[in-house]
Amino acid sequence: MALDISPCVTDDDYEEWRRVRIAVVPYERTQSLAELREGDKPARLMLLARVDGEVVGHGLAQPSDTSGGGSVIPRVLEGHRRRGVGTALLERLVAHVADLGLPTLRAGADDDGALAFAHRFGFEEVNREVEQTYRLTGPVEPPPAPDGVEVVTAQERPGLWEAAYERFGLEALADFAVDTPLDVSPERWARDWLVDPMFLALHDGEVVGCAGLGRDADEPTRAENGLTAVRRDWRGRGLAVHLKLVTLAWAAEHGIDEVYTWTQDGNAAMRTLNTRLGYETTRVGIQLARPLDR
């Protein structure tokens, strides 16, 4: 077996990387070629694994959104597993995180095989996420917005999302139910946390809430909820319900019949809200970590 592991360089490489992800994670949206290209930075490493010239797996390593963490994601196509490909990918990804000077490796697993692989290399569970799915069967009618609130999209008001980072974004990020605080730069906030459409609730011109959808270009009838958050001083007024239903109404109007979202296991308030709106629990994802030098 001639195994070759090389970085993604050409558009064809990126499309092969996408093909592996779609095959291994068919139930989630995969970024488009343009989105992958936009996020192509020196700190991110994307790999393809080939056996005898055939692409059988891929890898991703980059700084995670958690402070001091580096994400490592090796994936191998079914039928090519248990032959050392995943191990070889992981070694390259770990070396990249080491070069970045990050002390903690972060990974995820949402099936028994992936979890067993992670445990073999010393990863331990640090958190869980719950996937909840809403299936649309007809129109959705949002309740009125709270008094004094105007809802617009970030796409209608260029620059508004970026400007909301300090007053709104940092608070929303701090409230995530995670084992390690998030560390998201203004650049990553603008690039990685903005979806289209992203609905913004404004009061006196300031963002006090958000909710959005990331459409799946490969499965046009499916979308993933983007960040749903309400500023602390605006909670308990029905704003989260309004924004969530605005996104579902938009989905219904645009031919989407399935919307899914991942929520931290410790975020009982959001999981309860989703359940009340009609989301069903469909999957559990396990977040894992280990010190780099272990």
mmCIF file of N, CA, C and O in Angstrom, residues 4-63:
data_model
loop_
_atom_site.group_PDB
_atom_site.id
_atom_site.type_symbol
_atom_site.label_atom_id
_atom_site.label_comp_id
_atom_site.label_asym_id
_atom_site.label_seq_id
_atom_site.Cartn_x
_atom_site.Cartn_y
_atom_site.Cartn_z
ATOM 1 N N ASP A 4 0.136 8.282 0.491
ATOM 2 C CA ASP A 4 0.676 9.626 0.298
ATOM 3 C C ASP A 4 -0.255 10.616 0.984
ATOM 4 O O ASP A 4 -1.480 10.586 0.779
ATOM 5 N N ILE A 5 0.316 11.484 1.810
ATOM 6 C CA ILE A 5 -0.450 12.526 2.485
ATOM 7 C C ILE A 5 0.123 13.871 2.061
ATOM 8 O O ILE A 5 1.315 14.132 2.239
ATOM 9 N N SER A 6 -0.733 14.706 1.509
ATOM 10 C CA SER A 6 -0.265 15.982 0.976
ATOM 11 C C SER A 6 -1.289 17.079 1.264
ATOM 12 O O SER A 6 -2.483 16.810 1.416
ATOM 13 N N PRO A 7 -0.838 18.327 1.354
ATOM 14 C CA PRO A 7 -1.769 19.435 1.623
ATOM 15 C C PRO A 7 -2.635 19.755 0.417
ATOM 16 O O PRO A 7 -2.246 19.517 -0.735
ATOM 17 N N CYS A 8 -3.810 20.310 0.684
ATOM 18 C CA CYS A 8 -4.680 20.788 -0.382
ATOM 19 C C CYS A 8 -4.087 22.065 -0.971
ATOM 20 O O CYS A 8 -3.736 22.986 -0.223
ATOM 21 N N VAL A 9 -3.996 22.118 -2.268
ATOM 22 C CA VAL A 9 -3.429 23.277 -2.952
ATOM 23 C C VAL A 9 -4.387 23.787 -4.025
ATOM 24 O O VAL A 9 -4.736 24.960 -4.061
ATOM 25 N N THR A 10 -4.820 22.892 -4.900
ATOM 26 C CA THR A 10 -5.646 23.288 -6.041
ATOM 27 C C THR A 10 -7.134 23.214 -5.697
ATOM 28 O O THR A 10 -7.532 22.618 -4.699
ATOM 29 N N ASP A 11 -7.942 23.797 -6.571
ATOM 30 C CA ASP A 11 -9.388 23.688 -6.396
ATOM 31 C C ASP A 11 -9.830 22.230 -6.433
ATOM 32 O O ASP A 11 -10.751 21.827 -5.705
ATOM 33 N N ASP A 12 -9.192 21.436 -7.278
ATOM 34 C CA ASP A 12 -9.536 20.010 -7.333
ATOM 35 C C ASP A 12 -9.248 19.325 -5.999
ATOM 36 O O ASP A 12 -10.012 18.462 -5.563
ATOM 37 N N ASP A 13 -8.144 19.719 -5.349
ATOM 38 C CA ASP A 13 -7.833 19.161 -4.032
ATOM 39 C C ASP A 13 -8.951 19.497 -3.043
ATOM 40 O O ASP A 13 -9.391 18.640 -2.274
ATOM 41 N N TYR A 14 -9.375 20.748 -3.057
ATOM 42 C CA TYR A 14 -10.424 21.162 -2.128
ATOM 43 C C TYR A 14 -11.734 20.431 -2.411
ATOM 44 O O TYR A 14 -12.473 20.085 -1.484
ATOM 45 N N GLU A 15 -12.030 20.211 -3.666
ATOM 46 C CA GLU A 15 -13.253 19.476 -3.992
ATOM 47 C C GLU A 15 -13.149 18.022 -3.534
ATOM 48 O O GLU A 15 -14.144 17.437 -3.081
ATOM 49 N N GLU A 16 -11.977 17.431 -3.625
ATOM 50 C CA GLU A 16 -11.780 16.078 -3.105
ATOM 51 C C GLU A 16 -11.939 16.067 -1.591
ATOM 52 O O GLU A 16 -12.521 15.146 -1.011
ATOM 53 N N TRP A 17 -11.417 17.101 -0.939
ATOM 54 C CA TRP A 17 -11.577 17.223 0.519
ATOM 55 C C TRP A 17 -13.058 17.300 0.872
ATOM 56 O O TRP A 17 -13.511 16.634 1.796
ATOM 57 N N ARG A 18 -13.804 18.096 0.116
ATOM 58 C CA ARG A 18 -15.245 18.202 0.329
ATOM 59 C C ARG A 18 -15.935 16.848 0.114
ATOM 60 O O ARG A 18 -16.842 16.480 0.867
ATOM 61 N N ARG A 19 -15.519 16.142 -0.907
ATOM 62 C CA ARG A 19 -16.146 14.849 -1.210
ATOM 63 C C ARG A 19 -15.998 13.872 -0.047
ATOM 64 O O ARG A 19 -16.942 13.157 0.303
ATOM 65 N N VAL A 20 -14.835 13.861 0.595
ATOM 66 C CA VAL A 20 -14.619 12.974 1.734
ATOM 67 C C VAL A 20 -15.528 13.383 2.887
ATOM 68 O O VAL A 20 -16.172 12.544 3.522
ATOM 69 N N ARG A 21 -15.600 14.680 3.162
ATOM 70 C CA ARG A 21 -16.438 15.119 4.286
ATOM 71 C C ARG A 21 -17.909 14.792 4.050
ATOM 72 O O ARG A 21 -18.609 14.338 4.949
ATOM 73 N N ILE A 22 -18.380 15.025 2.846
ATOM 74 C CA ILE A 22 -19.781 14.722 2.541
ATOM 75 C C ILE A 22 -20.060 13.238 2.724
ATOM 76 O O ILE A 22 -21.124 12.844 3.227
ATOM 77 N N ALA A 23 -19.099 12.401 2.345
ATOM 78 C CA ALA A 23 -19.290 10.954 2.479
ATOM 79 C C ALA A 23 -19.271 10.505 3.932
ATOM 80 O O ALA A 23 -20.053 9.635 4.338
ATOM 81 N N VAL A 24 -18.398 11.101 4.743
ATOM 82 C CA VAL A 24 -18.245 10.661 6.137
ATOM 83 C C VAL A 24 -19.257 11.347 7.048
ATOM 84 O O VAL A 24 -19.720 10.760 8.038
ATOM 85 N N VAL A 25 -19.606 12.592 6.728
ATOM 86 C CA VAL A 25 -20.538 13.358 7.567
ATOM 87 C C VAL A 25 -21.709 13.827 6.694
ATOM 88 O O VAL A 25 -21.890 15.027 6.474
ATOM 89 N N PRO A 26 -22.513 12.905 6.193
ATOM 90 C CA PRO A 26 -23.564 13.288 5.241
ATOM 91 C C PRO A 26 -24.698 14.090 5.866
ATOM 92 O O PRO A 26 -25.473 14.720 5.150
ATOM 93 N N TYR A 27 -24.793 14.063 7.176
ATOM 94 C CA TYR A 27 -25.906 14.707 7.869
ATOM 95 C C TYR A 27 -25.618 16.148 8.245
ATOM 96 O O TYR A 27 -26.419 16.799 8.902
ATOM 97 N N GLU A 28 -24.448 16.685 7.850
ATOM 98 C CA GLU A 28 -24.105 18.067 8.147
ATOM 99 C C GLU A 28 -23.737 18.813 6.878
ATOM 100 O O GLU A 28 -23.253 18.222 5.905
ATOM 101 N N ARG A 29 -23.931 20.108 6.926
ATOM 102 C CA ARG A 29 -23.527 20.976 5.822
ATOM 103 C C ARG A 29 -22.008 21.001 5.704
ATOM 104 O O ARG A 29 -21.294 21.105 6.706
ATOM 105 N N THR A 30 -21.521 20.909 4.468
ATOM 106 C CA THR A 30 -20.097 21.039 4.186
ATOM 107 C C THR A 30 -19.854 22.374 3.496
ATOM 108 O O THR A 30 -20.608 22.759 2.597
ATOM 109 N N GLN A 31 -18.825 23.079 3.924
ATOM 110 C CA GLN A 31 -18.534 24.380 3.330
ATOM 111 C C GLN A 31 -18.289 24.256 1.832
ATOM 112 O O GLN A 31 -17.747 23.253 1.344
ATOM 113 N N SER A 32 -18.677 25.283 1.104
ATOM 114 C CA SER A 32 -18.451 25.322 -0.332
ATOM 115 C C SER A 32 -16.968 25.548 -0.630
ATOM 116 O O SER A 32 -16.182 25.913 0.261
ATOM 117 N N LEU A 33 -16.606 25.372 -1.885
ATOM 118 C CA LEU A 33 -15.237 25.638 -2.299
ATOM 119 C C LEU A 33 -14.861 27.084 -1.992
ATOM 120 O O LEU A 33 -13.769 27.356 -1.478
ATOM 121 N N ALA A 34 -15.764 28.013 -2.274
ATOM 122 C CA ALA A 34 -15.470 29.433 -2.020
ATOM 123 C C ALA A 34 -15.252 29.690 -0.534
ATOM 124 O O ALA A 34 -14.348 30.452 -0.153
ATOM 125 N N GLU A 35 -16.055 29.077 0.311
ATOM 126 C CA GLU A 35 -15.905 29.264 1.755
ATOM 127 C C GLU A 35 -14.586 28.683 2.241
ATOM 128 O O GLU A 35 -13.900 29.275 3.085
ATOM 129 N N LEU A 36 -14.229 27.512 1.727
ATOM 130 C CA LEU A 36 -12.954 26.914 2.122
ATOM 131 C C LEU A 36 -11.788 27.789 1.684
ATOM 132 O O LEU A 36 -10.827 27.992 2.431
ATOM 133 N N ARG A 37 -11.876 28.299 0.482
ATOM 134 C CA ARG A 37 -10.811 29.175 -0.016
ATOM 135 C C ARG A 37 -10.706 30.451 0.823
ATOM 136 O O ARG A 37 -9.611 30.937 1.100
ATOM 137 N N GLU A 38 -11.837 30.987 1.221
ATOM 138 C CA GLU A 38 -11.829 32.220 2.017
ATOM 139 C C GLU A 38 -11.138 32.008 3.355
ATOM 140 O O GLU A 38 -10.482 32.913 3.882
ATOM 141 N N GLY A 39 -11.276 30.807 3.916
ATOM 142 C CA GLY A 39 -10.663 30.522 5.208
ATOM 143 C C GLY A 39 -9.260 29.958 5.120
ATOM 144 O O GLY A 39 -8.700 29.496 6.121
ATOM 145 N N ASP A 40 -8.668 29.995 3.935
ATOM 146 C CA ASP A 40 -7.351 29.403 3.724
ATOM 147 C C ASP A 40 -6.271 30.321 4.294
ATOM 148 O O ASP A 40 -5.884 31.307 3.674
ATOM 149 N N LYS A 41 -5.808 30.009 5.516
ATOM 150 C CA LYS A 41 -4.802 30.805 6.213
ATOM 151 C C LYS A 41 -3.618 29.911 6.583
ATOM 152 O O LYS A 41 -3.751 28.688 6.673
ATOM 153 N N PRO A 42 -2.443 30.509 6.830
ATOM 154 C CA PRO A 42 -1.272 29.701 7.203
ATOM 155 C C PRO A 42 -1.494 28.838 8.436
ATOM 156 O O PRO A 42 -0.894 27.765 8.556
ATOM 157 N N ALA A 43 -2.357 29.277 9.355
ATOM 158 C CA ALA A 43 -2.587 28.502 10.575
ATOM 159 C C ALA A 43 -3.472 27.288 10.347
ATOM 160 O O ALA A 43 -3.584 26.441 11.230
ATOM 161 N N ARG A 44 -4.081 27.183 9.184
ATOM 162 C CA ARG A 44 -4.954 26.049 8.886
ATOM 163 C C ARG A 44 -4.263 25.101 7.924
ATOM 164 O O ARG A 44 -3.694 25.527 6.917
ATOM 165 N N LEU A 45 -4.316 23.823 8.241
ATOM 166 C CA LEU A 45 -3.745 22.791 7.380
ATOM 167 C C LEU A 45 -4.852 21.849 6.941
ATOM 168 O O LEU A 45 -5.558 21.263 7.771
ATOM 169 N N MET A 46 -5.005 21.690 5.629
ATOM 170 C CA MET A 46 -5.958 20.747 5.069
ATOM 171 C C MET A 46 -5.190 19.715 4.254
ATOM 172 O O MET A 46 -4.381 20.063 3.395
ATOM 173 N N LEU A 47 -5.441 18.452 4.553
ATOM 174 C CA LEU A 47 -4.688 17.358 3.955
ATOM 175 C C LEU A 47 -5.586 16.411 3.180
ATOM 176 O O LEU A 47 -6.772 16.255 3.501
ATOM 177 N N LEU A 48 -4.997 15.758 2.184
ATOM 178 C CA LEU A 48 -5.626 14.632 1.507
ATOM 179 C C LEU A 48 -4.740 13.407 1.686
ATOM 180 O O LEU A 48 -3.508 13.498 1.590
ATOM 181 N N ALA A 49 -5.370 12.265 1.959
ATOM 182 C CA ALA A 49 -4.649 10.994 2.043
ATOM 183 C C ALA A 49 -5.012 10.159 0.817
ATOM 184 O O ALA A 49 -6.197 9.942 0.541
ATOM 185 N N ARG A 50 -3.989 9.723 0.106
ATOM 186 C CA ARG A 50 -4.191 8.887 -1.085
ATOM 187 C C ARG A 50 -3.495 7.548 -0.898
ATOM 188 O O ARG A 50 -2.375 7.488 -0.386
ATOM 189 N N VAL A 51 -4.167 6.509 -1.312
ATOM 190 C CA VAL A 51 -3.577 5.176 -1.342
ATOM 191 C C VAL A 51 -3.545 4.727 -2.793
ATOM 192 O O VAL A 51 -4.601 4.655 -3.450
ATOM 193 N N ASP A 52 -2.353 4.477 -3.288
ATOM 194 C CA ASP A 52 -2.178 4.100 -4.700
ATOM 195 C C ASP A 52 -2.878 5.092 -5.616
ATOM 196 O O ASP A 52 -3.509 4.723 -6.625
ATOM 197 N N GLY A 53 -2.792 6.387 -5.258
ATOM 198 C CA GLY A 53 -3.348 7.450 -6.081
ATOM 199 C C GLY A 53 -4.812 7.764 -5.841
ATOM 200 O O GLY A 53 -5.319 8.761 -6.365
ATOM 201 N N GLU A 54 -5.507 6.958 -5.049
ATOM 202 C CA GLU A 54 -6.930 7.162 -4.788
ATOM 203 C C GLU A 54 -7.120 7.891 -3.462
ATOM 204 O O GLU A 54 -6.547 7.513 -2.447
ATOM 205 N N VAL A 55 -7.938 8.953 -3.456
ATOM 206 C CA VAL A 55 -8.228 9.690 -2.233
ATOM 207 C C VAL A 55 -9.085 8.824 -1.320
ATOM 208 O O VAL A 55 -10.178 8.382 -1.697
ATOM 209 N N VAL A 56 -8.571 8.566 -0.097
ATOM 210 C CA VAL A 56 -9.283 7.695 0.846
ATOM 211 C C VAL A 56 -9.561 8.396 2.170
ATOM 212 O O VAL A 56 -10.223 7.835 3.052
ATOM 213 N N GLY A 57 -9.062 9.625 2.337
ATOM 214 C CA GLY A 57 -9.285 10.333 3.597
ATOM 215 C C GLY A 57 -8.799 11.759 3.507
ATOM 216 O O GLY A 57 -8.202 12.182 2.509
ATOM 217 N N HIS A 58 -9.092 12.504 4.559
ATOM 218 C CA HIS A 58 -8.618 13.886 4.605
ATOM 219 C C HIS A 58 -8.373 14.277 6.055
ATOM 220 O O HIS A 58 -8.731 13.559 6.994
ATOM 221 N N GLY A 59 -7.763 15.435 6.226
ATOM 222 C CA GLY A 59 -7.489 15.934 7.569
ATOM 223 C C GLY A 59 -7.604 17.438 7.623
ATOM 224 O O GLY A 59 -7.484 18.130 6.605
ATOM 225 N N LEU A 60 -7.846 17.933 8.835
ATOM 226 C CA LEU A 60 -7.925 19.376 9.076
ATOM 227 C C LEU A 60 -7.327 19.679 10.432
ATOM 228 O O LEU A 60 -7.648 19.017 11.430
ATOM 229 N N ALA A 61 -6.445 20.655 10.485
ATOM 230 C CA ALA A 61 -5.897 21.149 11.752
ATOM 231 C C ALA A 61 -5.875 22.665 11.692
ATOM 232 O O ALA A 61 -5.465 23.251 10.688
ATOM 233 N N GLN A 62 -6.317 23.297 12.786
ATOM 234 C CA GLN A 62 -6.339 24.750 12.856
ATOM 235 C C GLN A 62 -6.586 25.165 14.299
ATOM 236 O O GLN A 62 -7.037 24.340 15.111
ATOM 237 N N PRO A 63 -6.311 26.418 14.638
ATOM 238 C CA PRO A 63 -6.679 26.879 15.984
ATOM 239 C C PRO A 63 -8.183 26.728 16.182
ATOM 240 O O PRO A 63 -8.977 27.050 15.294
#
